[in-house]
Amino acid sequence: MDLDPLLLSRIQFAFVVSFHIIFPAFTIGLASYIAVLEGLWFKTGNPVYLRLSKMWIKVFAVSFGMGVVSGIVMSFQFGTNWSELSYASANFLGPILSYEVVTAFFLEATFLGVLLFGRSKLPQGGHLLAAIMMAVGTLISSFWILSANSWMQTPAGIEMRDGIVHVVSWMEAIFNPSFGYRFAHMVLAAYLTTAFFVIGVSAWYLLKQRSEQYAKKMFSMTLWLVAILAPMQIFIGDMHGLDTFEHQPAKVAAMEGNWETSRGVPLLLFAIPDSAAETNHFEIGIPRLASLILTHDLDGEVPGLKEWAPEDRPPVGPVFWAFRVMVGIGMAMLGVAMIGLWLRWKGRLYDTPWFKKVCVAMMPAPFIAVLAGWLTTEIGRQPWVLYEIMRTEDALSPSLTGGMALTSLIVFFIVYAVIFVAGGYYISKILGGGPEKEEAETESQGRAARPLSAVDSPFDAVER
């Protein structure tokens, strides 16, 4: 049997990216949440915030480690499986990915070490500063990665010479047409993912009637956050869709399952796209709504997929359904936020068992939404790896064989399964122990009065 190295490499990259993205989606928001907890501990002196911060720092450390291990593989794949892409785009992607390591990864790793081991070595303000710097580091990392990915979707600030990218404007390349919308959409998705994870954990504590003092703090804080961010995400998502409609209309046509260029296009709620017959089966839609959303006109014209040759269209079915999964979960998150506000107004936020069960059930939903959004974005730009510049098939390493691609795919699958099981086990142990297990220290014991003043102290001098 002949093994297709292109298909196997695409499966491998999709698997690695999908596995990796769930950790940044979680840790970006968690780093900011820890900074908020440290700030509240600094301002109020309430040990509840300290114990919560200690517990979530441990969860962050495990998740950060899993994200680093899974992310390193991605950079190697550019050389092993996609060398033609690496050669052609190195003048832009090389520096951008290096900036991410130099300005963000070192920042995150350094200050995570301070958070884990420096609490008794630094004054409280120094520890708060470390938490803020770690949160800033995660956002800087997102900035560079989203800039690189957006540039591949909407290339700008470059010219091609002999098949090689040459940057003529770094500002236009970094702040390419889709970058702002994509960055805001991803950061909000990360915050919502963390918020729903924390909501689910606190709802589980409340259902089990344990750690209630801590659970109520987490439950209330993150439901307020979701009530603000869920509507914002829908607004930003709409803006992102309009930008995609302008720069990648074939992707939007696949998202909408729209085959014919026409006016008054309906918004399809359900359909089974048939690429071979160039039509949909069993359509259920809302008349004219797609035209209204995309053109702000009930009779606005929307290009259909038949405007492009079959070989230039993205795979319609996966893009169509991934988009609906993402939007459906987004609506469900908004529903939870609104119900939470209503229960808070009624004074029943902590005393409604069915709502707490819904919150526990919603824990995996944002992760699924992130993966669905990522699939919509990445499959939707096919058949291009650099949009309208380089096709995916032309980006493959010439020397790569199907056997080599299959072997590395199997190895990655096994290694990632081990990482996921081990990391999931340790995170469940930390959360299962609860915040009460975290010791609350006092200002009078073991805390340095100024940075580095306790460096010369032997370790046993700060042990309690």
C-alpha positions as MATLAB code, in Angstrom:
seq = 'MDLDPLLLSRIQFAFVVSFHIIFPAFTIGLASYIAVLEGLWFKTGNPVYLRLSKMWIKVFAVSFGMGVVSGIVMSFQFGTNWSELSYASANFLGPILSYEVVTAFFLEATFLGVLLFGRSKLPQGGHLLAAIMMAVGTLISSFWILSANSWMQTPAGIEMRDGIVHVVSWMEAIFNPSFGYRFAHMVLAAYLTTAFFVIGVSAWYLLKQRSEQYAKKMFSMTLWLVAILAPMQIFIGDMHGLDTFEHQPAKVAAMEGNWETSRGVPLLLFAIPDSAAETNHFEIGIPRLASLILTHDLDGEVPGLKEWAPEDRPPVGPVFWAFRVMVGIGMAMLGVAMIGLWLRWKGRLYDTPWFKKVCVAMMPAPFIAVLAGWLTTEIGRQPWVLYEIMRTEDALSPSLTGGMALTSLIVFFIVYAVIFVAGGYYISKILGGGPEKEEAETESQGRAARPLSAVDSPFDAVER';
ca = [
       0.000    0.000    0.000;
       1.321    3.422   -0.991;
       1.455    5.917    1.857;
       0.807    9.546    0.904;
       3.396   11.731    2.706;
       1.303   14.882    2.089;
      -1.849   13.457    3.665;
       0.076   11.928    6.586;
       1.976   15.171    7.180;
      -1.271   17.137    7.212;
      -2.798   14.665    9.694;
       0.347   14.852   11.825;
       0.439   18.651   11.864;
      -3.301   18.853   12.617;
      -2.892   16.376   15.478;
       0.108   18.170   16.989;
      -1.447   21.639   16.668;
      -4.800   20.481   18.045;
      -3.113   18.850   21.041;
      -0.875   21.864   21.675;
      -3.501   24.601   21.315;
      -5.566   23.425   24.289;
      -2.698   24.245   26.694;
      -2.024   27.862   25.608;
      -5.805   28.348   25.461;
      -5.891   27.370   29.147;
      -2.661   28.923   30.474;
      -3.087   32.377   28.877;
      -6.227   32.977   30.909;
      -4.958   31.143   33.972;
      -1.835   33.332   34.188;
      -4.020   36.448   34.307;
      -6.339   34.833   36.868;
      -3.355   34.050   39.110;
      -2.186   37.668   38.780;
      -5.650   38.837   39.889;
      -5.600   36.471   42.889;
      -2.118   37.672   43.860;
      -3.307   41.284   43.525;
      -6.312   40.627   45.776;
      -4.069   38.870   48.310;
      -1.697   41.870   48.209;
      -4.549   44.376   48.677;
      -6.783   42.586   51.204;
      -4.471   40.190   53.041;
      -7.286   37.603   52.831;
      -5.605   34.158   52.970;
      -8.406   32.706   50.792;
      -6.860   34.436   47.776;
      -3.391   33.179   48.750;
      -4.469   29.548   48.990;
      -6.364   29.779   45.712;
      -3.338   31.329   44.016;
      -1.047   28.600   45.333;
      -3.346   25.868   44.028;
      -3.749   27.387   40.563;
      -0.003   28.138   40.246;
       0.616   24.399   40.564;
      -2.016   23.662   37.910;
      -0.448   26.320   35.689;
       3.020   24.800   36.103;
       1.853   21.349   34.970;
      -0.142   22.777   32.042;
       2.727   25.069   31.020;
       5.117   22.109   30.959;
       2.722   20.062   28.807;
       2.308   23.014   26.443;
       6.071   23.501   26.094;
       6.723   19.827   25.335;
       3.947   19.653   22.733;
       4.889   23.017   21.226;
       8.576   22.249   20.645;
       7.601   19.474   18.245;
       5.792   21.950   16.012;
       8.933   23.935   15.267;
      10.799   20.745   14.323;
       8.016   19.786   11.922;
       8.687   22.878    9.829;
      12.096   21.377    9.070;
      11.231   17.694    8.840;
       7.894   17.756    6.990;
       7.567   21.264    5.526;
      11.070   22.276    4.441;
       9.878   23.986    1.234;
       7.627   26.254    3.309;
      10.471   26.906    5.748;
      12.871   27.788    2.923;
      10.403   30.099    1.201;
       9.100   31.916    4.292;
      12.176   31.932    6.557;
      12.802   35.667    6.093;
       9.576   36.393    7.976;
       8.642   33.325   10.035;
      12.193   32.755   11.327;
      12.548   36.132   13.093;
       8.926   36.137   14.317;
       9.220   32.737   15.984;
      12.587   33.757   17.464;
      11.038   36.914   18.918;
       8.411   34.727   20.575;
      11.082   32.633   22.294;
      13.269   35.589   23.320;
      10.576   38.004   24.497;
       7.880   35.683   25.799;
       9.004   32.149   26.572;
      11.964   33.226   28.705;
       9.708   35.708   30.505;
       7.087   33.059   31.278;
       9.590   30.392   32.328;
      11.659   32.735   34.515;
       8.765   34.251   36.422;
       7.006   30.895   36.788;
      10.129   29.792   38.669;
       9.858   32.866   40.865;
       6.183   32.127   41.564;
       6.890   28.500   42.445;
       9.987   28.947   44.602;
      10.281   32.639   45.480;
       7.307   33.294   47.733;
       9.389   33.236   50.908;
      12.363   34.903   49.202;
      10.658   38.053   47.933;
       8.531   40.789   49.434;
       4.835   40.380   48.653;
       4.961   43.117   46.029;
       7.816   41.333   44.256;
       5.792   38.141   44.096;
       2.824   40.068   42.698;
       5.129   41.604   40.071;
       6.277   38.105   39.062;
       2.644   37.032   38.597;
       1.924   40.080   36.442;
       5.050   39.511   34.328;
       4.090   35.886   33.746;
       0.633   36.988   32.562;
       2.217   39.597   30.298;
       4.572   36.928   28.926;
       1.666   34.702   27.870;
       0.059   37.624   26.022;
       3.340   38.516   24.279;
       3.682   34.887   23.203;
       0.152   35.010   21.772;
       0.994   38.230   19.956;
       3.891   36.713   17.986;
       2.249   33.354   17.278;
      -0.993   34.954   16.116;
       0.973   37.420   13.991;
       2.765   34.530   12.251;
      -0.432   32.567   11.714;
      -2.381   35.617   10.531;
       0.369   36.478    8.071;
       0.071   32.995    6.562;
      -3.681   33.635    6.183;
      -3.405   37.214    4.883;
       0.210   37.810    3.724;
       1.260   41.482    3.649;
       4.415   43.605    3.674;
       6.372   41.222    1.432;
       7.384   40.615   -2.155;
       8.297   37.300   -3.755;
      11.646   36.961   -5.548;
      12.491   33.605   -7.110;
       9.958   31.887   -4.848;
      11.407   33.383   -1.642;
       9.618   35.772    0.721;
      11.375   39.113    1.198;
       9.991   41.512    3.805;
       9.575   45.058    2.512;
       7.555   46.365    5.486;
       7.810   44.709    8.904;
       4.922   46.777   10.261;
       2.599   45.673    7.443;
       3.746   42.068    7.765;
       3.374   41.859   11.569;
       0.140   43.865   11.689;
      -1.292   42.152    8.611;
      -5.005   42.614    7.736;
      -6.379   39.762    9.867;
      -3.976   40.020   12.840;
      -5.954   42.351   15.135;
      -9.223   40.425   14.867;
      -7.519   37.031   15.148;
      -5.446   38.097   18.195;
      -8.459   39.544   20.052;
     -10.610   36.501   19.176;
      -7.971   34.049   20.446;
      -7.170   35.918   23.673;
     -10.870   36.189   24.562;
     -11.278   32.487   23.766;
      -8.384   31.721   26.128;
      -9.896   33.779   28.948;
     -13.299   32.103   28.436;
     -11.671   28.659   28.428;
      -9.962   29.324   31.746;
     -13.081   30.903   33.204;
     -15.268   27.898   32.400;
     -12.630   25.511   33.749;
     -12.517   27.434   37.050;
     -16.337   27.662   37.103;
     -16.569   23.897   36.587;
     -14.068   23.146   39.367;
     -15.804   25.484   41.832;
     -19.260   24.125   40.889;
     -17.946   20.608   41.537;
     -16.677   21.682   44.986;
     -20.076   23.240   45.747;
     -21.954   20.123   44.651;
     -19.701   18.016   46.897;
     -20.126   20.550   49.735;
     -16.392   20.941   50.239;
     -14.055   23.946   50.088;
     -17.206   26.086   49.956;
     -15.551   29.305   51.109;
     -13.017   29.061   48.273;
     -15.469   27.665   45.735;
     -17.887   30.576   46.175;
     -15.061   33.072   45.543;
     -14.032   31.310   42.325;
     -17.625   30.737   41.194;
     -18.628   34.368   41.644;
     -15.450   35.905   40.171;
     -15.410   33.828   37.010;
     -19.174   34.095   36.348;
     -18.778   37.895   36.423;
     -15.902   37.507   33.959;
     -17.946   35.296   31.622;
     -20.867   37.725   31.728;
     -18.527   40.405   30.360;
     -16.429   38.337   27.941;
     -19.063   36.121   26.274;
     -20.908   39.059   24.600;
     -17.537   40.637   23.725;
     -16.429   37.408   22.043;
     -19.575   37.304   19.899;
     -18.962   40.910   18.804;
     -15.275   40.288   18.027;
     -16.171   37.053   16.247;
     -18.552   38.958   13.999;
     -15.840   41.541   13.209;
     -13.390   38.715   12.498;
     -15.931   37.127   10.149;
     -16.376   40.387    8.227;
     -12.590   40.681    7.848;
     -12.407   37.085    6.606;
     -15.243   37.822    4.157;
     -13.140   40.654    2.733;
      -9.796   38.832    2.504;
     -10.719   35.105    2.296;
     -14.223   34.955    0.743;
     -13.816   31.305   -0.328;
     -13.396   30.349    3.345;
     -16.579   32.228    4.277;
     -18.465   30.565    1.413;
     -17.429   27.175    2.847;
     -18.397   28.273    6.378;
     -21.845   29.253    5.099;
     -22.216   26.259    2.738;
     -23.068   28.733    0.000;
     -22.552   27.392   -3.538;
     -24.210   30.018   -5.738;
     -23.402   33.737   -5.860;
     -26.714   35.374   -5.062;
     -28.575   38.022   -3.071;
     -30.662   37.480    0.056;
     -28.621   34.417    1.104;
     -30.097   32.445    4.064;
     -28.139   31.556    7.194;
     -28.044   27.746    7.200;
     -28.603   26.174   10.615;
     -28.331   22.647    9.241;
     -27.279   21.133    5.923;
     -25.237   18.276    4.504;
     -22.806   19.788    1.957;
     -22.114   17.626   -1.100;
     -18.898   18.759   -2.795;
     -19.219   16.277   -5.669;
     -22.706   17.501   -6.623;
     -21.893   21.115   -5.616;
     -25.032   21.448   -3.507;
     -26.449   20.889    0.004;
     -28.952   18.312    1.213;
     -31.609   18.777    3.920;
     -31.117   22.517    4.294;
     -32.685   24.358    7.232;
     -31.960   28.089    7.236;
     -33.157   31.539    8.201;
     -33.978   33.541    5.040;
     -31.657   36.455    4.144;
     -29.796   36.372    7.461;
     -26.366   35.468    5.988;
     -26.580   38.435    3.615;
     -27.569   40.698    6.514;
     -24.654   39.518    8.712;
     -22.004   39.637    5.973;
     -23.105   42.736    4.015;
     -25.405   44.511    6.516;
     -28.056   44.381    3.779;
     -30.950   41.885    3.554;
     -30.422   41.727   -0.233;
     -26.611   41.915   -0.129;
     -24.689   39.773   -2.634;
     -22.609   36.912   -1.225;
     -20.124   35.028   -3.457;
     -20.715   31.278   -3.735;
     -18.146   28.485   -3.931;
     -18.710   28.067   -7.691;
     -16.831   31.350   -8.159;
     -13.655   29.321   -7.577;
     -12.378   26.289   -9.467;
     -12.892   23.012   -7.543;
      -9.136   22.691   -6.912;
      -9.097   26.176   -5.288;
     -11.959   25.539   -2.836;
     -11.479   24.504    0.804;
     -13.048   21.202    1.956;
     -16.632   22.354    2.566;
     -18.032   19.756    4.981;
     -15.374   20.026    7.755;
     -15.324   23.836    7.598;
     -19.151   24.075    7.588;
     -19.576   21.842   10.644;
     -16.557   23.052   12.629;
     -17.859   26.604   12.315;
     -21.295   25.598   13.620;
     -19.817   23.714   16.569;
     -17.797   26.811   17.527;
     -20.763   29.171   17.208;
     -23.122   26.770   18.998;
     -20.799   26.487   21.995;
     -20.348   30.265   21.999;
     -24.127   30.681   22.280;
     -24.206   28.101   25.099;
     -21.512   30.056   26.991;
     -23.574   33.228   26.613;
     -26.594   31.335   27.952;
     -24.668   30.215   31.054;
     -23.510   33.792   31.636;
     -27.062   35.165   31.401;
     -28.509   32.459   33.667;
     -25.732   33.165   36.163;
     -26.655   36.848   36.228;
     -30.340   36.015   36.706;
     -29.615   33.603   39.582;
     -27.330   36.173   41.198;
     -30.094   38.769   40.974;
     -32.512   36.265   42.574;
     -29.982   35.459   45.325;
     -29.834   31.773   44.277;
     -26.421   31.636   42.607;
     -24.972   29.110   45.087;
     -28.200   27.211   45.777;
     -29.304   25.957   42.374;
     -28.033   22.374   41.904;
     -29.047   22.038   38.238;
     -27.072   25.170   37.317;
     -23.984   23.862   39.111;
     -24.310   20.573   37.200;
     -24.559   22.530   33.933;
     -21.398   24.440   34.880;
     -19.521   21.177   35.524;
     -20.744   19.793   32.197;
     -19.563   22.948   30.393;
     -15.904   22.486   31.456;
     -14.757   20.792   28.204;
     -16.975   22.926   25.946;
     -14.587   25.910   25.482;
     -11.714   23.538   24.627;
     -13.929   21.973   21.939;
     -14.860   25.457   20.695;
     -11.178   26.435   20.420;
     -10.418   23.268   18.438;
     -13.450   23.832   16.188;
     -12.410   27.434   15.566;
      -8.868   26.343   14.792;
     -10.147   23.721   12.320;
     -12.367   26.327   10.661;
      -9.401   28.657   10.248;
      -6.801   26.145    9.102;
      -8.923   23.894    6.869;
     -10.685   26.967    5.513;
      -7.484   28.380    4.004;
      -6.792   25.205    2.004;
      -5.482   24.508   -0.565;
      -3.086   27.304    0.420;
      -0.429   27.200    3.132;
       0.532   30.801    2.304;
      -2.752   32.218    1.088;
      -2.740   32.571   -2.715;
       1.092   32.360   -2.728;
       2.034   28.737   -1.943;
      -0.112   25.620   -2.099;
       0.123   23.079    0.713;
       1.351   20.353   -1.640;
       4.257   22.606   -2.706;
       5.321   23.153    0.935;
       6.169   19.489    1.605;
       9.754   18.309    2.153;
      10.883   16.669   -1.131;
      12.780   13.863    0.621;
       9.934   12.903    2.963;
       8.463    9.445    2.377;
       5.120    8.079    3.488;
       6.828    5.595    5.804;
       8.789    8.344    7.556;
       5.646   10.454    8.032;
       3.651    7.492    9.367;
       6.420    6.489   11.802;
       6.727    9.981   13.285;
       2.909   10.271   13.492;
       2.679    7.036   15.522;
       5.530    8.136   17.812;
       3.904   11.512   18.436;
       0.572    9.853   19.182;
       2.122    7.530   21.787;
       4.269   10.230   23.430;
       1.422   12.737   23.558;
      -0.921   10.139   25.040;
       1.596    9.534   27.844;
       2.017   13.287   28.408;
      -1.737   13.890   28.476;
      -2.483   11.034   30.884;
       0.383   11.987   33.232;
      -0.451   15.702   33.172;
      -4.171   15.075   33.596;
      -3.454   12.797   36.559;
      -1.326   15.415   38.356;
      -3.810   18.217   37.699;
      -6.669   16.080   39.028;
      -4.582   15.310   42.149;
      -3.932   19.017   42.755;
      -7.589   19.982   42.297;
      -8.784   16.934   44.223;
      -6.707   18.033   47.209;
      -8.478   21.400   47.202;
      -7.236   24.828   48.281;
      -7.323   23.900   51.996;
      -4.191   21.823   51.464;
      -2.290   24.948   50.491;
      -0.653   26.454   53.522;
      -1.438   30.133   54.129;
       1.726   31.916   55.187;
       1.833   35.108   57.209;
       3.799   38.233   56.626;
       5.849   37.658   59.775;
       7.245   34.304   58.761;
       9.817   33.606   56.163;
       9.226   36.553   53.832;
      12.103   38.745   52.720;
      11.837   42.472   53.347;
      13.397   43.275   49.975;
      14.340   41.312   46.830;
      17.243   38.860   47.266;
      17.674   39.646   50.951;
      17.014   35.995   51.791;
      19.325   34.547   49.153;
      22.127   33.943   51.633;
      19.862   32.122   54.063;
      20.191   28.350   54.159;
      17.159   26.483   52.896;
      16.376   25.012   56.320;
      16.146   28.575   57.678;
      13.001   29.247   55.668;
      11.367   25.910   56.165;
       8.436   25.747   58.514;
];
